[in-house]
Amino acid sequence: MSLTVQERDAVVNLWGKISKSSDAIGAEALGRMLAVYSQTRSYFKHWTDLNYGSEPVRIHSKKIMGGINQAVSKIDDLKGGLSELSLYHAFKLKVDPANFPLLSHCLIVVISMMFPKDFTPEVHLAFDKFLAAVTAALSERYR
Ligand code: HNI
């Protein structure tokens, strides 16, 4: 499910506009994932506070958004670009890849709320496809 040239450009263009807010986007999205899909909390039991707005959530969300930033910069080779991160989630963290779409969904919700003018239906579609490709790339090294 590869992105068309127009979709690719729409993602890169959106990211150019919103990435300066990536700390805020990430903290909101991760906080929501942990609140709404509470089964995801099981991977973060070692944190002192998993609640929305907490320090560990804010710190970790920066790492996740670093991963999204890396994905945008490797948009033409997501499988190669995210290979190490996929291996890490598969064999070190043992995160069930069924969780990746849950975070993707929270990211879509938060970006659409924070950037309603930029998040047109076309951009929404392109970004959704991009996150599905990120999920596929992150799931690639599980086997
Ligand atoms: Ni994920 C660590 C990126 C989804 C559970 N994760 C990271 C790191 C990055 C990252 C980057 C830090 C790596 C390092 O330290 O070298 N994670 C991403 C991205 C996505 C994602 C880009 C999806 C778009 N991770 C998820 C999901 C879960 C998840 C959906 C579980 C529900 N990730 C983890 C855990 C860690 C982690 C657990 C280690 C956290 C810690 O504090 O030890």
XYZ file of N, CA and C and ligand atoms in Angstrom:
472
model
N 0.865 -1.188 0.000
C 0.000 0.000 0.000
C 0.900 1.237 0.000
N 1.546 1.464 -1.161
C 2.502 2.576 -1.172
C 1.793 3.905 -1.441
N 2.406 4.959 -0.975
C 1.805 6.282 -1.119
C 2.056 6.813 -2.535
N 1.068 7.517 -3.073
C 1.294 8.188 -4.349
C 2.230 9.379 -4.102
N 2.756 9.941 -5.189
C 3.638 11.112 -5.062
C 2.887 12.251 -4.359
N 1.611 12.426 -4.710
C 0.819 13.500 -4.091
C 0.640 13.250 -2.591
N 0.391 11.991 -2.224
C 0.207 11.665 -0.804
C 1.514 11.868 -0.034
N 2.590 11.428 -0.644
C 3.903 11.599 -0.029
C 4.169 13.085 0.227
N 3.919 13.915 -0.796
C 4.152 15.354 -0.656
C 3.230 15.960 0.402
N 1.994 15.461 0.471
C 1.045 15.978 1.459
C 1.541 15.681 2.881
N 2.115 14.494 3.078
C 2.631 14.124 4.409
C 3.827 15.000 4.770
N 4.759 15.128 3.828
C 5.974 15.916 4.102
C 5.596 17.378 4.365
N 4.651 17.877 3.588
C 4.194 19.256 3.741
C 3.499 19.464 5.096
N 2.631 18.521 5.467
C 1.949 18.629 6.771
C 2.986 18.595 7.889
N 3.910 17.656 7.783
C 4.909 17.515 8.850
C 5.734 18.801 8.993
N 6.027 19.428 7.855
C 6.756 20.697 7.887
C 6.010 21.760 8.689
N 4.691 21.710 8.629
C 3.895 22.710 9.356
C 3.720 22.368 10.831
N 3.618 21.075 11.142
C 3.217 20.718 12.511
C 4.362 20.196 13.381
N 5.508 19.897 12.787
C 6.531 19.216 13.588
C 7.086 20.092 14.704
N 6.964 21.412 14.574
C 7.427 22.263 15.685
C 6.552 22.068 16.921
N 5.365 21.512 16.731
C 4.477 21.222 17.870
C 4.519 19.751 18.247
N 5.562 19.057 17.814
C 5.504 17.602 17.989
C 5.532 17.166 19.455
N 6.151 17.951 20.334
C 6.106 17.574 21.765
C 4.664 17.567 22.271
N 3.927 18.613 21.914
C 2.536 18.727 22.374
C 1.665 17.638 21.743
N 1.867 17.395 20.448
C 1.078 16.358 19.760
C 1.349 14.996 20.402
N 2.626 14.700 20.608
C 3.007 13.388 21.133
C 2.474 13.154 22.539
N 2.609 14.160 23.399
C 2.155 13.995 24.791
C 0.647 13.764 24.832
N -0.072 14.502 24.008
C -1.530 14.374 23.962
C -1.921 12.983 23.420
N -1.262 12.566 22.349
C -1.622 11.287 21.724
C -1.272 10.099 22.626
N -0.069 10.126 23.215
C 0.320 9.007 24.090
C -0.553 8.985 25.351
N -0.829 10.175 25.903
C -1.701 10.254 27.082
C -3.070 9.668 26.789
N -3.564 9.960 25.592
C -4.873 9.428 25.195
C -4.825 7.921 24.975
N -3.770 7.441 24.317
C -3.692 5.994 24.068
C -3.737 5.231 25.393
N -2.957 5.703 26.362
C -2.882 4.995 27.647
C -4.192 5.084 28.422
N -4.949 6.176 28.210
C -6.223 6.348 28.917
C -7.334 5.546 28.241
N -7.394 5.639 26.909
C -8.529 5.070 26.186
C -8.354 3.570 25.957
N -7.131 3.182 25.574
C -6.840 1.754 25.320
C -5.983 1.281 26.487
N -6.643 1.068 27.619
C -5.880 0.870 28.852
C -5.040 -0.416 28.827
N -5.360 -1.326 27.900
C -4.512 -2.535 27.774
C -3.079 -2.176 27.394
N -2.872 -1.005 26.782
C -1.510 -0.613 26.377
C -0.633 -0.271 27.585
N -1.275 -0.045 28.736
C -0.510 0.307 29.940
C 0.424 -0.808 30.386
N 0.085 -2.042 29.994
C 0.867 -3.181 30.496
C 2.341 -3.103 30.085
N 2.640 -2.380 29.009
C 4.041 -2.278 28.559
C 4.849 -1.243 29.342
N 4.158 -0.425 30.126
C 4.838 0.707 30.780
C 4.720 0.633 32.302
N 4.610 -0.606 32.819
C 4.406 -0.785 34.268
C 5.565 -0.231 35.086
N 6.753 -0.139 34.444
C 7.941 0.319 35.184
C 7.959 1.839 35.361
N 7.001 2.555 34.786
C 6.966 4.005 34.951
C 6.313 4.362 36.291
N 6.682 5.546 36.801
C 6.104 5.969 38.083
C 4.667 6.460 37.934
N 4.318 6.992 36.762
C 2.986 7.574 36.591
C 2.584 7.471 35.119
N 1.522 6.716 34.861
C 1.080 6.516 33.469
C -0.087 7.418 33.103
N -0.431 8.334 34.005
C -1.613 9.144 33.748
C -1.350 10.257 32.747
N -2.437 10.668 32.129
C -2.437 11.759 31.163
C -1.705 12.976 31.751
N -0.753 13.516 31.021
C -0.054 14.721 31.482
C 1.141 14.465 32.385
N 1.386 13.194 32.734
C 2.483 12.917 33.673
C 3.851 13.118 33.011
N 4.852 13.244 33.861
C 6.230 13.428 33.400
C 6.706 12.273 32.498
N 6.554 11.001 32.930
C 7.016 9.909 32.050
C 6.309 9.898 30.700
N 5.028 10.231 30.688
C 4.294 10.272 29.414
C 4.888 11.348 28.521
N 5.172 12.511 29.113
C 5.751 13.598 28.303
C 7.143 13.223 27.778
N 7.940 12.628 28.640
C 9.311 12.271 28.224
C 9.274 11.203 27.120
N 8.438 10.183 27.324
C 8.420 9.099 26.333
C 7.822 9.547 25.003
N 6.859 10.468 25.085
C 6.225 10.888 23.830
C 7.228 11.594 22.921
N 8.234 12.228 23.521
C 9.273 12.856 22.681
C 10.031 11.790 21.890
N 10.276 10.638 22.520
C 10.982 9.557 21.820
C 10.118 9.039 20.670
N 8.838 8.842 20.957
C 7.940 8.340 19.909
C 7.899 9.315 18.732
N 7.794 10.599 19.049
C 7.718 11.571 17.953
C 9.041 11.657 17.204
N 10.134 11.349 17.894
C 11.420 11.231 17.202
C 11.342 10.103 16.174
N 10.638 9.030 16.540
C 10.433 7.906 15.619
C 9.586 8.319 14.420
N 8.558 9.124 14.676
C 7.701 9.602 13.561
C 8.515 10.544 12.665
N 9.324 11.376 13.289
C 10.184 12.288 12.519
C 11.147 11.499 11.622
N 11.702 10.453 12.196
C 12.592 9.563 11.436
C 11.828 8.938 10.266
N 10.581 8.534 10.541
C 9.768 7.915 9.489
C 9.509 8.903 8.343
N 9.198 10.156 8.689
C 8.958 11.144 7.620
C 10.234 11.328 6.803
N 11.371 11.352 7.485
C 12.620 11.569 6.745
C 13.003 10.344 5.898
N 12.456 9.176 6.250
C 12.730 7.949 5.472
C 11.485 7.504 4.719
N 10.656 8.442 4.353
C 9.337 8.097 3.800
C 9.435 7.262 2.523
N 10.553 7.364 1.811
C 10.697 6.575 0.580
C 11.258 5.177 0.844
N 11.660 4.919 2.072
C 12.156 3.580 2.437
C 11.843 3.312 3.908
N 10.543 3.201 4.201
C 10.134 3.060 5.602
C 10.633 1.751 6.209
N 10.590 0.683 5.423
C 11.016 -0.614 5.974
C 12.479 -0.590 6.370
N 13.314 0.000 5.511
C 14.733 0.122 5.845
C 14.940 1.111 6.978
N 14.259 2.241 6.874
C 14.461 3.328 7.844
C 14.016 2.967 9.252
N 13.010 2.097 9.368
C 12.475 1.754 10.695
C 12.859 0.337 11.121
N 13.797 -0.257 10.392
C 14.152 -1.648 10.643
C 14.645 -1.892 12.081
N 15.554 -1.035 12.548
C 16.092 -1.202 13.909
C 14.998 -1.024 14.956
N 14.148 -0.020 14.714
C 13.059 0.254 15.663
C 12.071 -0.918 15.689
N 11.863 -1.539 14.539
C 10.990 -2.706 14.472
C 11.586 -3.874 15.269
N 12.877 -4.116 15.053
C 13.555 -5.193 15.797
C 13.455 -4.975 17.299
N 13.638 -3.724 17.694
C 13.605 -3.360 19.119
C 12.219 -3.635 19.729
N 11.161 -3.220 19.005
C 9.806 -3.471 19.519
C 9.481 -4.965 19.504
N 10.019 -5.687 18.513
C 9.704 -7.113 18.397
C 10.390 -7.940 19.481
N 11.713 -7.809 19.564
C 12.462 -8.778 20.376
C 12.905 -8.268 21.734
N 13.075 -6.957 21.890
C 13.463 -6.426 23.194
C 12.203 -6.079 23.993
N 11.323 -5.294 23.373
C 10.141 -4.826 24.098
C 8.996 -5.832 24.061
N 8.968 -6.656 22.990
C 7.877 -7.628 22.800
C 6.497 -6.964 22.826
N 6.403 -5.865 22.085
C 5.124 -5.165 21.952
C 4.314 -5.848 20.856
N 3.089 -6.234 21.167
C 2.201 -6.801 20.152
C 1.952 -5.730 19.083
N 2.243 -6.039 17.804
C 2.076 -5.011 16.768
C 0.638 -4.548 16.578
N -0.323 -5.283 17.146
C -1.718 -4.830 17.093
C -1.885 -3.488 17.802
N -0.902 -3.108 18.616
C -0.987 -1.828 19.341
C -0.621 -0.624 18.470
N 0.128 -0.829 17.403
C 0.582 0.321 16.617
C -0.579 1.147 16.047
N -1.624 0.483 15.498
C -2.749 1.293 14.983
C -3.466 2.101 16.075
N -3.361 1.652 17.335
C -4.046 2.388 18.413
C -3.386 3.753 18.617
N -2.055 3.747 18.604
C -1.348 5.032 18.732
C -1.557 5.878 17.475
N -1.550 5.232 16.311
C -1.779 5.967 15.061
C -3.118 6.692 15.112
N -4.138 5.981 15.609
C -5.468 6.582 15.679
C -5.458 7.813 16.590
N -4.786 7.692 17.735
C -4.719 8.838 18.653
C -3.973 10.001 18.000
N -2.940 9.703 17.236
C -2.198 10.776 16.547
C -3.114 11.497 15.554
N -3.900 10.735 14.805
C -4.815 11.331 13.817
C -5.826 12.248 14.521
N -6.383 11.767 15.614
C -7.379 12.558 16.345
C -6.756 13.877 16.832
N -5.575 13.768 17.424
C -4.936 14.951 18.012
C -4.526 15.953 16.922
N -3.960 15.454 15.836
C -3.535 16.370 14.763
C -4.761 17.049 14.143
N -5.832 16.303 13.980
C -7.030 16.914 13.380
C -7.627 17.971 14.300
N -7.516 17.761 15.613
C -8.025 18.762 16.567
C -7.137 20.004 16.607
N -5.827 19.785 16.564
C -4.898 20.906 16.732
C -4.694 21.708 15.448
N -4.868 21.054 14.298
C -4.590 21.723 13.014
C -5.754 21.550 12.040
N -6.943 22.027 12.421
C -8.117 21.756 11.585
C -7.999 22.319 10.167
N -7.330 23.451 10.014
C -7.239 24.043 8.668
C -6.323 23.239 7.754
N -5.216 22.754 8.310
C -4.267 21.991 7.496
C -4.736 20.562 7.245
N -5.572 20.055 8.153
C -5.954 18.641 8.072
C -7.195 18.473 7.202
N -7.039 18.763 5.930
C -8.131 18.607 4.956
C -8.398 17.114 4.748
N -9.523 16.759 4.135
C -9.782 15.331 3.874
C -8.644 14.665 3.092
N -8.067 15.371 2.117
C -6.977 14.781 1.317
C -5.750 14.534 2.185
N -5.438 15.511 3.044
C -4.271 15.377 3.919
C -4.517 14.274 4.950
N -5.749 14.219 5.451
C -6.129 13.174 6.405
C -5.881 11.789 5.798
N -6.370 11.613 4.579
C -6.207 10.327 3.897
C -4.731 9.982 3.724
N -3.947 10.978 3.286
C -2.516 10.748 3.052
C -1.811 10.395 4.363
N -2.138 11.113 5.446
C -1.453 10.871 6.719
C -1.867 9.526 7.319
N -3.125 9.176 7.136
C -3.611 7.881 7.605
C -2.872 6.749 6.888
N -2.700 6.898 5.576
C -1.976 5.896 4.800
C -0.512 5.818 5.228
N 0.055 6.987 5.492
C 1.442 7.038 5.968
C 1.581 6.274 7.291
N 0.670 6.522 8.234
C 0.773 5.833 9.529
C 0.539 4.327 9.377
N -0.307 3.938 8.423
C -0.492 2.505 8.160
C 0.809 1.912 7.614
N 1.513 2.681 6.780
C 2.801 2.207 6.245
C 3.858 2.155 7.352
N 3.808 3.110 8.279
C 4.722 3.095 9.436
C 4.448 1.838 10.272
N 3.172 1.555 10.515
C 2.789 0.355 11.270
C 3.309 -0.900 10.583
N 3.148 -0.965 9.255
C 3.634 -2.132 8.508
C 5.149 -2.253 8.637
N 5.850 -1.124 8.545
C 7.312 -1.149 8.642
C 7.750 -1.544 10.056
N 7.056 -1.031 11.073
C 7.412 -1.384 12.458
C 7.112 -2.851 12.745
N 6.181 -3.438 11.992
C 5.803 -4.846 12.204
C 6.658 -5.801 11.374
N 7.503 -5.246 10.542
C 8.226 -6.027 9.528
C 9.212 -7.049 10.115
N 9.881 -6.687 11.209
C 10.958 -7.555 11.715
C 10.493 -8.545 12.777
N 9.169 -8.697 12.937
C 8.659 -9.616 13.958
C 8.810 -11.081 13.553
N 9.117 -11.312 12.289
C 9.177 -12.714 11.840
C 10.470 -12.967 11.108
Ni 7.387 2.492 20.996
C 10.186 2.763 22.978
C 8.812 4.643 18.704
C 4.450 2.582 19.217
C 5.857 0.576 23.407
N 9.157 3.507 20.876
C 10.184 3.495 21.790
C 11.249 4.339 21.330
C 10.856 4.867 20.133
C 9.536 4.345 19.854
C 11.632 5.828 19.230
C 12.560 4.578 22.049
C 13.586 3.626 21.481
C 14.941 3.762 22.157
O 14.995 4.159 23.329
O 15.928 3.443 21.486
N 6.755 3.424 19.275
C 7.504 4.217 18.450
C 6.723 4.585 17.289
C 5.491 3.985 17.440
C 5.530 3.277 18.699
C 7.222 5.465 16.150
C 4.273 4.004 16.584
C 3.955 4.869 15.703
N 5.523 1.695 21.244
C 4.443 1.885 20.432
C 3.266 1.236 20.991
C 3.662 0.655 22.175
C 5.084 0.961 22.328
C 1.899 1.270 20.355
C 2.880 -0.131 23.176
C 1.596 -0.056 23.354
N 7.930 1.776 22.852
C 7.142 0.995 23.669
C 7.856 0.695 24.889
C 9.100 1.351 24.786
C 9.130 2.016 23.476
C 7.347 -0.164 26.044
C 10.209 1.386 25.852
C 9.754 2.399 26.889
C 10.607 2.451 28.128
O 10.459 3.414 28.879
O 11.363 1.545 28.402
